[in-house]
Amino acid sequence: MTKSNIALSLLFTLLTFIDVSTSSPSVFNVVSFGAKPDGVTDSTAAFLKAWQAACVSAASATVMVPTGTFLVKVITFTGPCKSKLKFQVAGTIVAPANYWAFGNSGYWILFNKVSKMSLVGGTFDARASGFWACRKSGQNCPPGVRSITFNGAKDVTISGVKSLNSQMSHMTLKGCTNVAVRSIKLVAPGNSPNTDGFGVQDSTGVTLTGSTIQTGDDCVSIGPGTRNFLISKLNCGPGHGVSIGSLAKQLNEAGVENVTLSNSVFTGTQNGVRIKSWARASTGFVNKVFFQDLIMKNVQNPIIIDQNYCPTHQGCPTEHSGVKISQVTYKNIQGTSATQQAMNLACSKTNPCTGITLQDIKLTYNKGTPATSYCFNARGTSLGVIQPTSCLNR
C-alpha cells in the first residue's frame, strides 16, 4: 500500500469515528461550566450555560448536576431544544435563603416551552421558612414563588424528584401536553401557608403516579382547562386533599374534564376529594370525574362539593355559582372521618349537580356516633352500601 493510500485509509477511519461519536448522547456537567457544589457560590449562570450547550446539541443530551449542593437563583430553561434532553440531578439544588431575592418573578425554576425532555432525580429545596414567617406575621412580604414550573411543555417525563419547603406551590404545570410524572415527593410542614403540592392548569394528558405529597395546602390542585388527568397511587397528608378548583375566579373560564383519582390514601388531611367554586357567574364546568378506590384515615370532609367557596369568609360573592358539575362518580371510598359530616355535597342554587354516582361508600366517624351526610341541589344515583346514608335527589 502506498503512502497516499495509507493516509486516505487513516482519514476514512478518523471520519468514521467522528460520525459515530457525535451520534452518542452528550453529557454537559454543570461543574464543567463553573458551578460550585458548596451551597454558597451562585451557580445560576453555570446552570444556564450548561443548558444552552445541551439544548443546541444535535445528539441526545444530558445536563448533569452531580452530587453536592448548588445555589441557584431565579432561572429559566427555554426550549424547545434540537434533540431529546435529560436534566439529571444527583445532588441538591437550593434557593437563596433571602426570600426577597426572587423579586416579583413568580417562579424559582422555570422550564419554558420544552419538549421531549425528562427531569430525573435530585432534591430541590426552596428554603422558605423565612418567607412563611413573614406571611404569618402580616408584614409586607413579596408575592412568593413556585418552586418548579413547566409552561407550555410537551412530551415531558418527571421522575424521582424531591421538592422541599416551597414558598408557594412545589410543582406546577400550565399549558402542557402529555406529561408523565412518577415517584415524586413534595414536602413542607402541614402549617406552611399556601404551599400547594402539585398544580395543573390548562393542560391535557397528564399522569401523576406513585407519589407522596405532604404539605400545607392542596396535595393536588386541578385548575381550569385541565383535561385527561390521571392520578393513581398517591399518598396525601398532611395537606388539604385533592381539589378541583377553586373555579369561577373569572367569568370566562375553561372547564375541567376527564379526571380520575384512584388507589390512593389520605392521612389526616383537611379535605379528601373536593370540588370548589366561588358563588359567581362563570362559563366553567366539571364533567366526567372519577374518585375511586380511596382510603381515608382521620380525614376532615372526606367527600365535599363546595360551590360557595370563600376561604376568608370576608367580602364573599353573593351570586350563585355558574359552574356546572356533572357526571362525578365516588366509588369504593372507605375509612374514617375526623368530622361527623363525612359527605357534603353543597351545589349551586341555580345549577344543580347532576349525574352524581355514589357507590360502595363506607365512612365512619367514631364509636357510638354515626357519620352524617348533607346535600343541597345534588342529583344522582346511589349503588351498593352507602355509609353515611345517601342524601342525593334523583
Coordinates of C-alpha atoms in Angstrom, one line a residue:
M1 CA 0.0 0.0 0.0
T2 CA 1.3 3.4 -1.0
K3 CA 1.8 6.2 1.5
S4 CA -1.2 8.1 -0.1
N5 CA -3.4 5.1 0.3
I6 CA -2.4 4.7 3.9
A7 CA -3.2 8.3 4.5
L8 CA -6.6 8.0 2.9
S9 CA -7.4 4.9 5.0
L10 CA -6.5 6.7 8.2
L11 CA -8.6 9.7 7.2
F12 CA -11.6 7.4 6.5
T13 CA -11.2 5.7 9.8
L14 CA -11.0 9.1 11.6
L15 CA -14.1 10.4 9.9
T16 CA -16.0 7.2 10.7
F17 CA -15.0 7.6 14.4
I18 CA -16.1 11.3 14.4
D19 CA -19.5 10.4 12.9
V20 CA -20.1 7.6 15.4
S21 CA -19.1 9.7 18.4
T22 CA -21.4 12.6 17.6
S23 CA -24.4 10.3 17.4
S24 CA -23.9 9.1 21.0
P25 CA -25.5 11.0 23.9
S26 CA -23.6 14.1 25.1
V27 CA -23.2 15.0 28.8
F28 CA -23.0 18.6 29.9
N29 CA -21.9 18.7 33.6
V30 CA -22.8 22.0 35.3
V31 CA -19.4 21.8 37.2
S32 CA -17.6 22.0 33.9
F33 CA -19.4 25.3 33.2
G34 CA -18.4 26.8 36.6
A35 CA -20.9 25.6 39.1
K36 CA -19.7 25.0 42.6
P37 CA -21.1 22.2 44.8
D38 CA -20.7 24.2 48.0
G39 CA -24.2 25.5 48.5
V40 CA -22.9 29.1 48.8
T41 CA -21.5 30.1 45.4
D42 CA -24.1 31.4 42.9
S43 CA -24.2 28.7 40.2
T44 CA -27.1 30.2 38.2
A45 CA -25.0 31.3 35.2
A46 CA -23.2 27.9 35.0
F47 CA -26.5 26.0 35.0
L48 CA -27.8 28.3 32.2
K49 CA -24.7 27.8 30.1
A50 CA -24.8 24.0 30.5
W51 CA -28.5 24.1 29.4
Q52 CA -27.8 26.2 26.4
A53 CA -25.0 24.0 25.3
A54 CA -27.1 20.9 25.7
C55 CA -30.1 22.5 24.0
V56 CA -28.3 23.0 20.7
S57 CA -26.7 19.6 20.7
A58 CA -27.6 17.6 17.5
A59 CA -27.4 14.4 19.6
S60 CA -29.5 13.4 22.6
A61 CA -28.0 15.4 25.5
T62 CA -27.9 15.3 29.3
V63 CA -27.5 18.2 31.7
M64 CA -25.8 16.6 34.7
V65 CA -26.0 18.1 38.2
P66 CA -23.6 15.8 40.2
T67 CA -23.6 15.2 44.0
G68 CA -23.2 18.3 46.2
T69 CA -25.3 21.3 47.0
F70 CA -25.7 24.0 44.3
L71 CA -27.1 27.5 45.0
V72 CA -29.4 28.6 42.1
K73 CA -31.4 31.9 41.9
V74 CA -34.3 32.6 39.6
I75 CA -33.7 30.7 36.3
T76 CA -35.5 30.0 33.1
F77 CA -34.6 27.0 30.9
T78 CA -36.0 27.7 27.5
G79 CA -36.9 25.2 24.8
P80 CA -37.6 23.6 22.5
C81 CA -34.2 22.0 22.0
K82 CA -32.7 20.3 19.0
S83 CA -32.9 16.8 20.4
K84 CA -34.1 14.9 23.4
L85 CA -32.8 16.3 26.6
K86 CA -32.4 14.8 30.1
F87 CA -31.9 17.0 33.1
Q88 CA -30.3 14.6 35.6
V89 CA -29.9 15.7 39.2
A90 CA -27.8 13.6 41.6
G91 CA -27.3 16.4 44.2
T92 CA -29.3 19.1 45.8
I93 CA -30.3 22.5 44.4
V94 CA -31.1 25.2 46.9
A95 CA -32.7 28.6 46.6
P96 CA -31.4 31.8 48.1
A97 CA -32.2 32.0 51.8
N98 CA -33.2 35.6 51.4
Y99 CA -36.8 35.4 50.1
W100 CA -36.5 39.0 48.7
A101 CA -34.0 37.6 46.1
F102 CA -36.9 36.3 43.9
G103 CA -38.5 39.8 43.4
N104 CA -41.8 39.5 41.6
S105 CA -40.8 36.7 39.3
G106 CA -43.5 34.3 40.5
Y107 CA -41.2 31.3 39.9
W108 CA -37.8 29.9 41.1
I109 CA -37.0 27.3 38.4
L110 CA -39.0 27.6 35.1
F111 CA -38.9 25.2 32.2
N112 CA -40.5 27.1 29.3
K113 CA -41.8 25.5 26.1
V114 CA -39.6 22.5 26.4
S115 CA -40.4 19.2 24.6
K116 CA -39.1 15.7 24.6
M117 CA -37.4 16.3 27.9
S118 CA -37.0 14.4 31.2
L119 CA -36.3 15.8 34.6
V120 CA -34.8 13.0 36.7
G121 CA -33.9 12.8 40.4
G122 CA -32.5 15.3 42.8
T123 CA -33.6 17.4 45.7
F124 CA -34.9 21.0 45.2
D125 CA -35.0 22.9 48.5
A126 CA -36.6 26.4 48.3
R127 CA -35.7 27.1 52.0
A128 CA -39.0 29.0 52.5
S129 CA -39.2 29.1 56.4
G130 CA -38.4 32.8 56.5
F131 CA -41.0 33.6 53.8
W132 CA -43.7 31.6 55.7
A133 CA -42.8 33.5 58.9
C134 CA -43.2 36.8 57.0
R135 CA -46.6 35.7 55.7
K136 CA -47.8 34.6 59.1
S137 CA -46.7 37.8 60.8
G138 CA -48.8 40.0 58.4
Q139 CA -45.7 42.0 57.4
N140 CA -45.1 43.4 53.9
C141 CA -43.8 40.3 52.0
P142 CA -43.0 39.5 48.4
P143 CA -45.7 37.6 46.5
G144 CA -43.9 34.3 46.7
V145 CA -42.7 31.9 44.0
R146 CA -43.5 28.4 42.7
S147 CA -40.5 26.0 43.0
I148 CA -40.6 24.1 39.8
T149 CA -42.8 25.2 36.9
F150 CA -43.4 23.9 33.4
N151 CA -45.1 26.3 31.0
G152 CA -46.2 25.2 27.5
A153 CA -44.3 21.9 27.8
K154 CA -44.9 18.9 25.6
D155 CA -43.9 15.2 25.9
V156 CA -42.2 15.5 29.2
T157 CA -41.3 12.9 31.9
I158 CA -40.6 13.9 35.5
S159 CA -39.4 11.1 37.9
G160 CA -37.7 10.7 41.3
V161 CA -37.8 14.4 42.1
K162 CA -38.0 15.6 45.7
S163 CA -39.1 19.2 46.4
L164 CA -38.8 20.6 49.9
N165 CA -40.1 23.8 51.6
S166 CA -41.6 25.6 48.7
Q167 CA -42.7 29.2 49.1
M168 CA -46.0 28.6 47.2
S169 CA -46.6 25.5 45.1
H170 CA -44.0 22.8 44.8
M171 CA -44.6 21.8 41.1
T172 CA -46.9 23.5 38.6
L173 CA -47.9 22.6 35.0
K174 CA -49.6 25.2 32.9
G175 CA -50.5 24.9 29.2
C176 CA -48.8 21.5 29.0
T177 CA -49.5 18.4 26.9
N178 CA -48.5 14.8 27.5
V179 CA -46.6 14.9 30.8
A180 CA -45.9 11.8 32.8
V181 CA -45.0 12.4 36.5
R182 CA -44.0 9.5 38.7
S183 CA -42.3 8.7 42.1
I184 CA -42.0 12.3 43.2
K185 CA -42.0 13.6 46.8
L186 CA -43.2 17.0 47.7
V187 CA -42.7 18.0 51.4
A188 CA -43.4 21.1 53.5
P189 CA -44.8 21.4 57.1
G190 CA -48.5 21.0 57.5
N191 CA -48.8 24.5 58.8
S192 CA -46.9 26.2 56.0
P193 CA -49.2 28.7 54.3
N194 CA -50.5 28.2 50.7
T195 CA -47.9 25.5 49.9
D196 CA -49.8 23.6 47.2
G197 CA -48.1 20.3 46.2
F198 CA -48.8 19.5 42.5
G199 CA -50.8 22.0 40.4
V200 CA -52.2 21.6 36.9
Q201 CA -54.0 24.1 34.7
D202 CA -54.9 24.4 31.0
S203 CA -53.1 21.1 30.4
T204 CA -54.1 17.8 28.9
G205 CA -52.7 14.2 29.0
V206 CA -51.0 14.5 32.5
T207 CA -50.4 11.5 34.7
L208 CA -49.3 11.5 38.3
T209 CA -48.4 8.1 39.8
G210 CA -46.7 6.5 42.8
S211 CA -46.1 9.8 44.6
T212 CA -46.1 11.3 48.1
I213 CA -47.3 14.8 48.9
Q214 CA -47.1 16.2 52.5
T215 CA -47.7 20.0 52.5
G216 CA -49.7 22.9 53.9
D217 CA -52.3 23.3 51.2
D218 CA -53.8 21.1 48.5
C219 CA -51.8 18.0 47.8
V220 CA -53.1 18.2 44.2
S221 CA -54.7 21.4 42.8
I222 CA -56.6 20.9 39.5
G223 CA -57.4 24.3 37.8
P224 CA -59.5 25.4 34.8
G225 CA -58.7 23.9 31.4
T226 CA -57.4 20.6 32.8
R227 CA -58.4 17.6 30.7
N228 CA -57.5 13.9 30.7
F229 CA -55.7 13.9 34.1
L230 CA -55.0 10.6 35.7
I231 CA -53.8 10.3 39.3
S232 CA -53.0 6.9 41.0
K233 CA -51.2 5.6 44.0
L234 CA -51.0 8.9 45.7
N235 CA -50.2 9.3 49.4
C236 CA -51.6 12.6 50.6
G237 CA -51.2 14.1 54.0
P238 CA -50.8 16.4 55.8
G239 CA -52.5 18.9 53.4
H240 CA -55.8 20.0 52.1
G241 CA -56.5 16.9 49.9
V242 CA -57.1 16.7 46.2
S243 CA -59.1 19.7 44.9
I244 CA -60.7 20.6 41.6
G245 CA -60.7 24.4 41.8
S246 CA -61.2 26.9 43.0
L247 CA -63.2 27.6 39.9
A248 CA -65.3 30.7 38.9
K249 CA -62.4 33.1 39.6
Q250 CA -63.2 34.5 36.2
L251 CA -66.4 34.8 34.1
N252 CA -64.9 33.2 31.0
E253 CA -63.1 30.0 32.3
A254 CA -62.3 26.7 30.6
G255 CA -63.8 23.6 32.0
V256 CA -62.3 20.6 33.8
E257 CA -63.0 17.2 32.2
N258 CA -61.9 13.5 32.4
V259 CA -60.2 13.5 35.7
T260 CA -59.5 10.2 37.5
L261 CA -58.1 9.6 41.0
S262 CA -57.7 6.0 42.1
N263 CA -55.8 3.7 44.5
S264 CA -54.8 6.5 46.9
V265 CA -54.6 7.1 50.6
F266 CA -55.4 10.3 52.5
T267 CA -54.0 10.7 56.1
G268 CA -55.0 13.5 58.4
T269 CA -55.9 15.9 55.6
Q270 CA -58.3 18.9 55.9
N271 CA -60.3 17.5 53.0
G272 CA -60.4 14.3 51.0
V273 CA -61.7 14.8 47.4
R274 CA -63.1 18.3 46.9
I275 CA -64.7 20.3 44.1
K276 CA -64.8 24.0 44.9
S277 CA -66.1 27.1 43.1
W278 CA -66.9 30.7 44.0
A279 CA -70.5 31.8 44.1
R280 CA -70.4 33.9 41.0
A281 CA -71.2 33.7 37.3
S282 CA -68.9 31.5 35.2
T283 CA -68.8 29.6 31.9
G284 CA -66.8 26.9 33.6
F285 CA -67.8 23.3 34.2
V286 CA -66.7 20.0 35.8
N287 CA -67.5 16.8 33.8
K288 CA -66.6 13.1 33.9
V289 CA -64.7 12.9 37.2
F290 CA -64.0 9.5 38.9
F291 CA -62.9 9.2 42.5
Q292 CA -62.4 5.5 43.2
D293 CA -60.6 3.0 45.5
L294 CA -59.6 5.5 48.1
I295 CA -58.8 5.2 51.8
M296 CA -59.4 8.0 54.3
K297 CA -57.6 8.0 57.6
N298 CA -58.9 10.6 60.1
V299 CA -59.8 13.0 57.2
Q300 CA -61.9 16.1 57.7
N301 CA -64.6 16.4 54.9
P302 CA -63.7 13.2 53.1
I303 CA -66.2 13.9 50.2
I304 CA -67.1 17.5 49.6
I305 CA -68.5 19.8 46.9
D306 CA -68.5 23.4 47.9
Q307 CA -70.0 25.9 45.4
N308 CA -70.0 28.7 47.9
Y309 CA -66.2 28.7 48.3
C310 CA -64.8 31.7 50.2
P311 CA -61.9 30.7 52.5
T312 CA -61.6 34.0 54.3
H313 CA -65.3 34.4 54.9
Q314 CA -64.9 38.1 54.2
G315 CA -66.2 40.0 51.2
C316 CA -67.6 36.8 49.7
P317 CA -69.6 36.9 46.4
T318 CA -73.3 36.6 46.9
E319 CA -74.3 35.3 43.5
H320 CA -74.9 31.7 42.5
S321 CA -72.1 29.7 41.1
G322 CA -72.3 29.3 37.3
V323 CA -70.0 26.3 37.3
K324 CA -72.0 23.2 36.1
I325 CA -70.9 20.0 37.8
S326 CA -72.0 16.7 36.2
Q327 CA -71.0 13.0 35.9
V328 CA -69.0 12.7 39.1
T329 CA -68.5 9.2 40.5
Y330 CA -67.5 8.3 44.0
K331 CA -66.8 4.6 44.2
N332 CA -65.3 2.4 46.9
I333 CA -64.2 5.1 49.3
Q334 CA -63.6 3.8 52.8
G335 CA -62.1 4.9 56.1
T336 CA -62.6 7.3 59.0
S337 CA -63.8 10.9 59.0
A338 CA -62.5 13.5 61.5
T339 CA -65.7 15.4 61.2
Q340 CA -69.2 14.0 61.8
Q341 CA -70.4 15.3 58.4
A342 CA -68.4 12.9 56.2
M343 CA -70.2 13.8 53.0
N344 CA -71.1 17.4 52.0
L345 CA -72.4 18.0 48.5
A346 CA -73.4 21.7 48.5
C347 CA -74.1 22.5 44.9
S348 CA -75.1 25.8 43.2
K349 CA -78.5 27.2 43.8
T350 CA -79.2 27.8 40.1
N351 CA -77.0 25.0 38.6
P352 CA -77.7 21.7 40.3
C353 CA -75.0 19.0 40.3
T354 CA -76.3 16.2 38.0
G355 CA -75.2 12.6 37.3
I356 CA -73.6 12.2 40.7
T357 CA -73.0 8.5 41.5
L358 CA -72.3 7.2 45.0
Q359 CA -71.2 3.5 45.0
D360 CA -69.9 1.4 47.9
I361 CA -69.1 4.2 50.4
K362 CA -68.1 3.4 53.9
L363 CA -67.0 6.3 56.1
T364 CA -67.3 6.1 59.9
Y365 CA -66.9 8.9 62.4
N366 CA -66.3 7.5 65.9
K367 CA -67.7 4.7 68.0
G368 CA -71.3 5.4 69.1
T369 CA -71.7 8.5 66.8
P370 CA -72.6 7.7 63.2
A371 CA -71.3 9.9 60.3
T372 CA -73.8 12.2 58.5
S373 CA -74.3 13.5 55.0
Y374 CA -75.6 16.8 53.6
C375 CA -76.8 17.6 50.1
F376 CA -78.1 20.7 48.5
N377 CA -79.3 20.6 44.9
A378 CA -77.3 17.4 44.3
R379 CA -78.9 14.9 42.0
G380 CA -77.8 11.4 41.1
T381 CA -77.8 7.7 41.9
S382 CA -76.7 5.5 44.9
L383 CA -75.4 2.0 44.4
G384 CA -74.4 -0.7 46.9
V385 CA -73.9 0.1 50.6
I386 CA -73.7 3.9 51.3
Q387 CA -72.5 5.0 54.8
P388 CA -73.3 7.6 55.8
T389 CA -76.8 7.4 54.2
S390 CA -77.1 8.9 50.8
C391 CA -78.8 12.3 50.5
L392 CA -78.9 12.5 46.7
N393 CA -82.1 13.5 44.9
R394 CA -82.9 11.6 41.8

